[in-house]
Structure formats: structure tokens, C-alpha cells
PDB file of C-alpha atoms in Angstrom:
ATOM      1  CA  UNK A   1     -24.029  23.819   4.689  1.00  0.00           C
ATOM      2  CA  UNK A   2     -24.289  21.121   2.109  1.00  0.00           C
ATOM      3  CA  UNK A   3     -22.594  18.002   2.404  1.00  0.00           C
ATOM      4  CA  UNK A   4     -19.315  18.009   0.918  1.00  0.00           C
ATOM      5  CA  UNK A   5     -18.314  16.391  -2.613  1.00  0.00           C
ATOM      6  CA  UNK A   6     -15.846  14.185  -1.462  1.00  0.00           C
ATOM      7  CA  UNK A   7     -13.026  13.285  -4.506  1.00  0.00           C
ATOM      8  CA  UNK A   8     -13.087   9.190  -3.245  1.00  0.00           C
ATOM      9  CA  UNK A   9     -17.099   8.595  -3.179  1.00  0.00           C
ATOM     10  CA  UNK A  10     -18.648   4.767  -2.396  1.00  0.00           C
ATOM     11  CA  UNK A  11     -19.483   3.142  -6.072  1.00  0.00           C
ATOM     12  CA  UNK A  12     -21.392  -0.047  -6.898  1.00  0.00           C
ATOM     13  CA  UNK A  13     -18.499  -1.374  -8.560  1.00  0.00           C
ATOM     14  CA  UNK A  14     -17.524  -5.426  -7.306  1.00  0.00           C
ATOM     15  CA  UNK A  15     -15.294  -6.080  -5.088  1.00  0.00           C
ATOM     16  CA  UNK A  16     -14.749  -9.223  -6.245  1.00  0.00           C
ATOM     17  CA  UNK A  17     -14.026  -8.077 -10.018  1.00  0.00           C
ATOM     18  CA  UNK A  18     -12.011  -5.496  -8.783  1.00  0.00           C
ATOM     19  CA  UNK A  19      -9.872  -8.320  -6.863  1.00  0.00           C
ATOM     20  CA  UNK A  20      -9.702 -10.765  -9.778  1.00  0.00           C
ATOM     21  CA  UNK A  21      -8.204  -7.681 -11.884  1.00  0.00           C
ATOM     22  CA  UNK A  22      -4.788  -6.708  -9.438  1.00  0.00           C
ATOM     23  CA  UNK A  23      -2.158  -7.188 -10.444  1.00  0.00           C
ATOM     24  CA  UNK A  24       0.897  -8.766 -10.308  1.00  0.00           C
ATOM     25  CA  UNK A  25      -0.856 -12.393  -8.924  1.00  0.00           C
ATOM     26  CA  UNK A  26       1.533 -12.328  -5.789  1.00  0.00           C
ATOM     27  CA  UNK A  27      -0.472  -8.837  -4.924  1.00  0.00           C
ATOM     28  CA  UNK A  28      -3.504 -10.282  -5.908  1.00  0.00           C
ATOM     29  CA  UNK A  29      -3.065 -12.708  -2.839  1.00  0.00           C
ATOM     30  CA  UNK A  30      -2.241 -10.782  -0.450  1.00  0.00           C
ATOM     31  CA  UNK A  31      -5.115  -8.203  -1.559  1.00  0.00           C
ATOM     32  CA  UNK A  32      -7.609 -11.569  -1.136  1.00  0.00           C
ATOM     33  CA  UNK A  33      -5.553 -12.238   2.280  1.00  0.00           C
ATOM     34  CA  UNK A  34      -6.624  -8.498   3.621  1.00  0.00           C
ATOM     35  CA  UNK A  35     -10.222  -8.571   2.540  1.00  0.00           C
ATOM     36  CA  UNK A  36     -10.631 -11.446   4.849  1.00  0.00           C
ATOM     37  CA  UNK A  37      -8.802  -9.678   7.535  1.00  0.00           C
ATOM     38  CA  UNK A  38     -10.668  -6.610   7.180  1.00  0.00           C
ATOM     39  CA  UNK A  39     -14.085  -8.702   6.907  1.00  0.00           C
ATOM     40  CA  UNK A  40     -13.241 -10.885   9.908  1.00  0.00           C
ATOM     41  CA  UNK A  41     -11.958  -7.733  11.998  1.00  0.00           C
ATOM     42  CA  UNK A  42     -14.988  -5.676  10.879  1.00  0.00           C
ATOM     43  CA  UNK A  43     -17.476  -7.742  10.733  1.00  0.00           C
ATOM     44  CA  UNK A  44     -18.690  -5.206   7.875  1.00  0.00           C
ATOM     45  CA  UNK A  45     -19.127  -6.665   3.943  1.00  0.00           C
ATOM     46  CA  UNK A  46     -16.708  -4.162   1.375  1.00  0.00           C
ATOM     47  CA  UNK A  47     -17.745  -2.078  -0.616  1.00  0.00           C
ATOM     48  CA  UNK A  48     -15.318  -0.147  -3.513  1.00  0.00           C
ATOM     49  CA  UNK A  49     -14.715   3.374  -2.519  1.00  0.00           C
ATOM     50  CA  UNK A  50     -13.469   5.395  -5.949  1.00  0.00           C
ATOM     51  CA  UNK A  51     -11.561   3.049  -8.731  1.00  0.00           C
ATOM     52  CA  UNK A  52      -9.369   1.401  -6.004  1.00  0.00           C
ATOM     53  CA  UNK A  53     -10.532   1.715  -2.729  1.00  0.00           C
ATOM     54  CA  UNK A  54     -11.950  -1.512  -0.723  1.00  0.00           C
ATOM     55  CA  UNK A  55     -13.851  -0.071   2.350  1.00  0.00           C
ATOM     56  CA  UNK A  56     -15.397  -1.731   5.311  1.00  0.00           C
ATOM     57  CA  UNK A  57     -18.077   0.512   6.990  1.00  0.00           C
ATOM     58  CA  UNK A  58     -18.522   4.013   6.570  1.00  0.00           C
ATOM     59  CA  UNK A  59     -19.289   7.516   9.066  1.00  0.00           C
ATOM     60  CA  UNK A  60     -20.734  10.138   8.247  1.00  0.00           C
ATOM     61  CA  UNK A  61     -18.835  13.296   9.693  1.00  0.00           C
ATOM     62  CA  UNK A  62     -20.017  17.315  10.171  1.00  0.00           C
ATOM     63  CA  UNK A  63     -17.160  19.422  11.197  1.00  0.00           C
ATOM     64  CA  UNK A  64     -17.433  22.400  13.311  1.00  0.00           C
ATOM     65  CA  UNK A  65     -16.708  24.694   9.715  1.00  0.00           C
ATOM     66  CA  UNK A  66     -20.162  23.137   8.251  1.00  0.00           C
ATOM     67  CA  UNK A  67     -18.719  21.206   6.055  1.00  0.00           C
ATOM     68  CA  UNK A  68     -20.025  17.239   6.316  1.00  0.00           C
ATOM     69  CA  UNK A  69     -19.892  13.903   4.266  1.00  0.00           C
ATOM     70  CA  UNK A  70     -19.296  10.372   4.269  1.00  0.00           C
ATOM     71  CA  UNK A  71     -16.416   8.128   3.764  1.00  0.00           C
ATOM     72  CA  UNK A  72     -15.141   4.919   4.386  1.00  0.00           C
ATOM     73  CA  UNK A  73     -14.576   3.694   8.091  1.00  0.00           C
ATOM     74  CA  UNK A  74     -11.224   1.550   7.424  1.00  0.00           C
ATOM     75  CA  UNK A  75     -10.000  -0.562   4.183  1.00  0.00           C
ATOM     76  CA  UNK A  76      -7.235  -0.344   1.906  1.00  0.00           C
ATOM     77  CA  UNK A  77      -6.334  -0.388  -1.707  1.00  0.00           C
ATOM     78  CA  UNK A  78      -3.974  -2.637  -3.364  1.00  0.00           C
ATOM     79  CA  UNK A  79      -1.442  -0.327  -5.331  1.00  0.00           C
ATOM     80  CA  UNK A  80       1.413  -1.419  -7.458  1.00  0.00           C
ATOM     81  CA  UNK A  81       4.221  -0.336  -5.230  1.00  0.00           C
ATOM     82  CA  UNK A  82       2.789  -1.078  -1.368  1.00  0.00           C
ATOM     83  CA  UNK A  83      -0.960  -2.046   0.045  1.00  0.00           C
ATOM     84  CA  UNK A  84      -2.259   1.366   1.404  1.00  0.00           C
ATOM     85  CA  UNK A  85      -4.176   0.234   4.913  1.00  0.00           C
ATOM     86  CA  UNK A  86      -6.611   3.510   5.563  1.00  0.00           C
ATOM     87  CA  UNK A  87      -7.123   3.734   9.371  1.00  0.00           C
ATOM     88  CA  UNK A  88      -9.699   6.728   9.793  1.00  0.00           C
ATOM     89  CA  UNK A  89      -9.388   9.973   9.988  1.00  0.00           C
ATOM     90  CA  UNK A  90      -6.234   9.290  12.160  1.00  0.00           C
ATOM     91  CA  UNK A  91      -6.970  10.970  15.918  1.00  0.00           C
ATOM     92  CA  UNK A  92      -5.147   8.496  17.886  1.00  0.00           C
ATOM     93  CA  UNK A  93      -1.946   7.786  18.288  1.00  0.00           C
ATOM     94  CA  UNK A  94      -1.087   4.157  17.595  1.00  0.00           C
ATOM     95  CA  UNK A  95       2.597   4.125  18.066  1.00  0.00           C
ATOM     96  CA  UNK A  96       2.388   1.497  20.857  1.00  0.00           C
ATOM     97  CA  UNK A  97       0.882  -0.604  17.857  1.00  0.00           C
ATOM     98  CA  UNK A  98       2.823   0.302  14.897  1.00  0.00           C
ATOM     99  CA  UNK A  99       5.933  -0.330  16.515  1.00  0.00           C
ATOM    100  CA  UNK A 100       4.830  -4.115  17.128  1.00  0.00           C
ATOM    101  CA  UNK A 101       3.437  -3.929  13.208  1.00  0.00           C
ATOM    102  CA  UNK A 102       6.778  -4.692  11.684  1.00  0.00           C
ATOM    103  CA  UNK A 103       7.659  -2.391   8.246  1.00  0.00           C
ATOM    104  CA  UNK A 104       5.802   0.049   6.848  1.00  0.00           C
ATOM    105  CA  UNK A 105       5.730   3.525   6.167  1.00  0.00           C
ATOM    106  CA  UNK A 106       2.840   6.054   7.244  1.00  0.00           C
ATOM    107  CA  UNK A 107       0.967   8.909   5.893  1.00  0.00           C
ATOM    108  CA  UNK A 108      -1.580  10.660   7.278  1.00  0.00           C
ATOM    109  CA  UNK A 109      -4.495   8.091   7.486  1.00  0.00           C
ATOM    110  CA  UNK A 110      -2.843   6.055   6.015  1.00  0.00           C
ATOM    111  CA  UNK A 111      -0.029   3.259   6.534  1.00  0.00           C
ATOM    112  CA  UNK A 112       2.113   1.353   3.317  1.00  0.00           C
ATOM    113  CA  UNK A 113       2.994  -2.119   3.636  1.00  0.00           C
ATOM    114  CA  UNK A 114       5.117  -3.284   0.992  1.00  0.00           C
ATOM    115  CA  UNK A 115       4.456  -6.765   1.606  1.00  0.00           C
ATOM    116  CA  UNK A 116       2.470  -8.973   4.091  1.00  0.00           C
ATOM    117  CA  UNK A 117       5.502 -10.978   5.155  1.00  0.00           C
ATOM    118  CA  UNK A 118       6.836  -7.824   6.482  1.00  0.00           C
ATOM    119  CA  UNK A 119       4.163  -6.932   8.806  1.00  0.00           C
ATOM    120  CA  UNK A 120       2.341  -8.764  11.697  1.00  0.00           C
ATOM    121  CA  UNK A 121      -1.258  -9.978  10.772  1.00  0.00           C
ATOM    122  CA  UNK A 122      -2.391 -10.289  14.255  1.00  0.00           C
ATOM    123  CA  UNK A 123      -0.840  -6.706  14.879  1.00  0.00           C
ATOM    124  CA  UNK A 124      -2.769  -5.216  12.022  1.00  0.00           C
ATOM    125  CA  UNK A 125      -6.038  -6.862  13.495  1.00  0.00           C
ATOM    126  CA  UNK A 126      -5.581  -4.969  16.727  1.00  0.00           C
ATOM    127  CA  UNK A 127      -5.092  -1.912  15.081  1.00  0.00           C
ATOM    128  CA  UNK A 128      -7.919  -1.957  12.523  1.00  0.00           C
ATOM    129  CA  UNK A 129      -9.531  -2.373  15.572  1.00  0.00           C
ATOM    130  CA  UNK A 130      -7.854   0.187  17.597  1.00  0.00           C
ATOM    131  CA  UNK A 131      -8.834   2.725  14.484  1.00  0.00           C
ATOM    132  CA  UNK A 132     -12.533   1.752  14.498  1.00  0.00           C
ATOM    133  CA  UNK A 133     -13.155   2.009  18.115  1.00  0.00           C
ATOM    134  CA  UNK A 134     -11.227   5.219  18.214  1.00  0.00           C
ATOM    135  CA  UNK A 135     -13.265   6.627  14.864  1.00  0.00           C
ATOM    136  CA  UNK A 136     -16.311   5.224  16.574  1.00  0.00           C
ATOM    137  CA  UNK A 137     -15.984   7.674  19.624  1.00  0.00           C
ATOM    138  CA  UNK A 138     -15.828  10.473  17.138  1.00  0.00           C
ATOM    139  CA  UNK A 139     -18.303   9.811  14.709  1.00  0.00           C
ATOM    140  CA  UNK A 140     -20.889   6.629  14.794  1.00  0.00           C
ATOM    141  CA  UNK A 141     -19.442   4.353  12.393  1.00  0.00           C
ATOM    142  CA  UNK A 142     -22.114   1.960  10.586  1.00  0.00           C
ATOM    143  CA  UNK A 143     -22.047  -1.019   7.750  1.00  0.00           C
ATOM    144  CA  UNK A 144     -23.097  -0.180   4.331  1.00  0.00           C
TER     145      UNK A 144
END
């Protein structure tokens, strides 16, 4: 089967011009504060995944239905309401974590944080790293 056309797809757009254009400046910060999380965590460079998406690191998956692609290993996207921290494709459970995190809200790869001074940095380091060694013994996860 053919890979997959995945809606959120890895573009050559700049991180960096994509940072210096969110909005309001307060989220702007904490957006700068992440991407040096994510890079020191990672040890992977970003790259924008669709319009919004900063990704670190990518796997490429083939399900047992045919159907394969690639996406983004872990990264996040600075919206409006709450930073959206994508921890991929979600196997594990990481309550153990989360509940050390401090407040946020979570989807189904995906967690909100409305705020960094509601959350735990170090906490959100051990999970990005929880999600990417998890991930990792799934599919082999790789820098761009």
C-alpha cells in the first residue's frame, strides 16, 4: 500500500520566523522557552510540521492495515488558548508523570498547558523523554 497522505506534513517553513510571528509576546516566550526544552531534551534541531507545528525528530510508521507514513516524533504548537505538547502516538501510560506535571488537560497525543508557570519544566523533560523512548520501541525514531 502507498504511504499515507498525512493532513500535518513536514514543510521547509522557519522555525525561527514562525516564532518571531506568535502571538501575544507573553506566548511568544514561553513558545522560545519550549523550543529549547524540546532541543535540549531531544537533542534533535525543529523542523515546522503543517502551519503551526514545531517538531523534533520524526518515525516513519507501517501499520498492520498497510497503511504507512511519517510524522513528527514529539513537539508542540503554540496556540492562542494553551501550548499543545504532542507526545507520540500515545502507547504508554504516563500517569505516574502527568500527575507530577502540574495543570493541564490531555487529548489523545496530545497534552494543553495553558501556561508554563502552571506546569513543571523538569517534569515535562522526563516525559518528552518518557514519550520518545516509548515511541522509539515502536517505531525507530530519527532527526530530520
Amino acid at each position: 500500500m502507498p504511504r499515507s497522505q498525512n493532513k500535518t506534513v513536514q514543510t521547509t517553513q522557519s522555525v525561527d520566523s514562525f516564532l518571531s510571528g506568535v502571538s501575544p509576546s507573553k506566548k511568544a516566550g514561553e513558545a522560545r522557552v519550549l523550543d529549547a526544552l524540546f532541543r535540549k531534551v531531544t537533542g534533535f534541531e525543529p523542523v515546522m510540521w503543517g502551519p503551526s507545528i514545531i517538531g523534533y525528530g520524526r518515525y516513519q510508521y507501517r501499520y498492520a492495515s498497510g497503511r504507512e507514513g511519517d510524522f513528527l516524533a514529539t513537539g508542540f504548537a503554540p496556540r492562542k488558548a494553551a501550548h499543545s505538547i504532542y507526545i507520540m502516538p500515545g502507547y504508554a501510560d504516563f500517569g505516574g508523570i502527568l500527575s507530577r506535571l502540574g495543570k493541564h488537560k490531555l487529548g489523545k497525543s496530545c497534552l494543553y498547558v495553558n501556561k508554563l508557570s502552571d506546569i513543571d519544566l523538569d517534569v515535562l523533560s522526563e516525559l518528552i523523554l518518557a514519550g520518545l523512548e516509548d515511541l522509539g520501541s515502536h517505531w525507530p525514531v530519527e532527526p530530520i
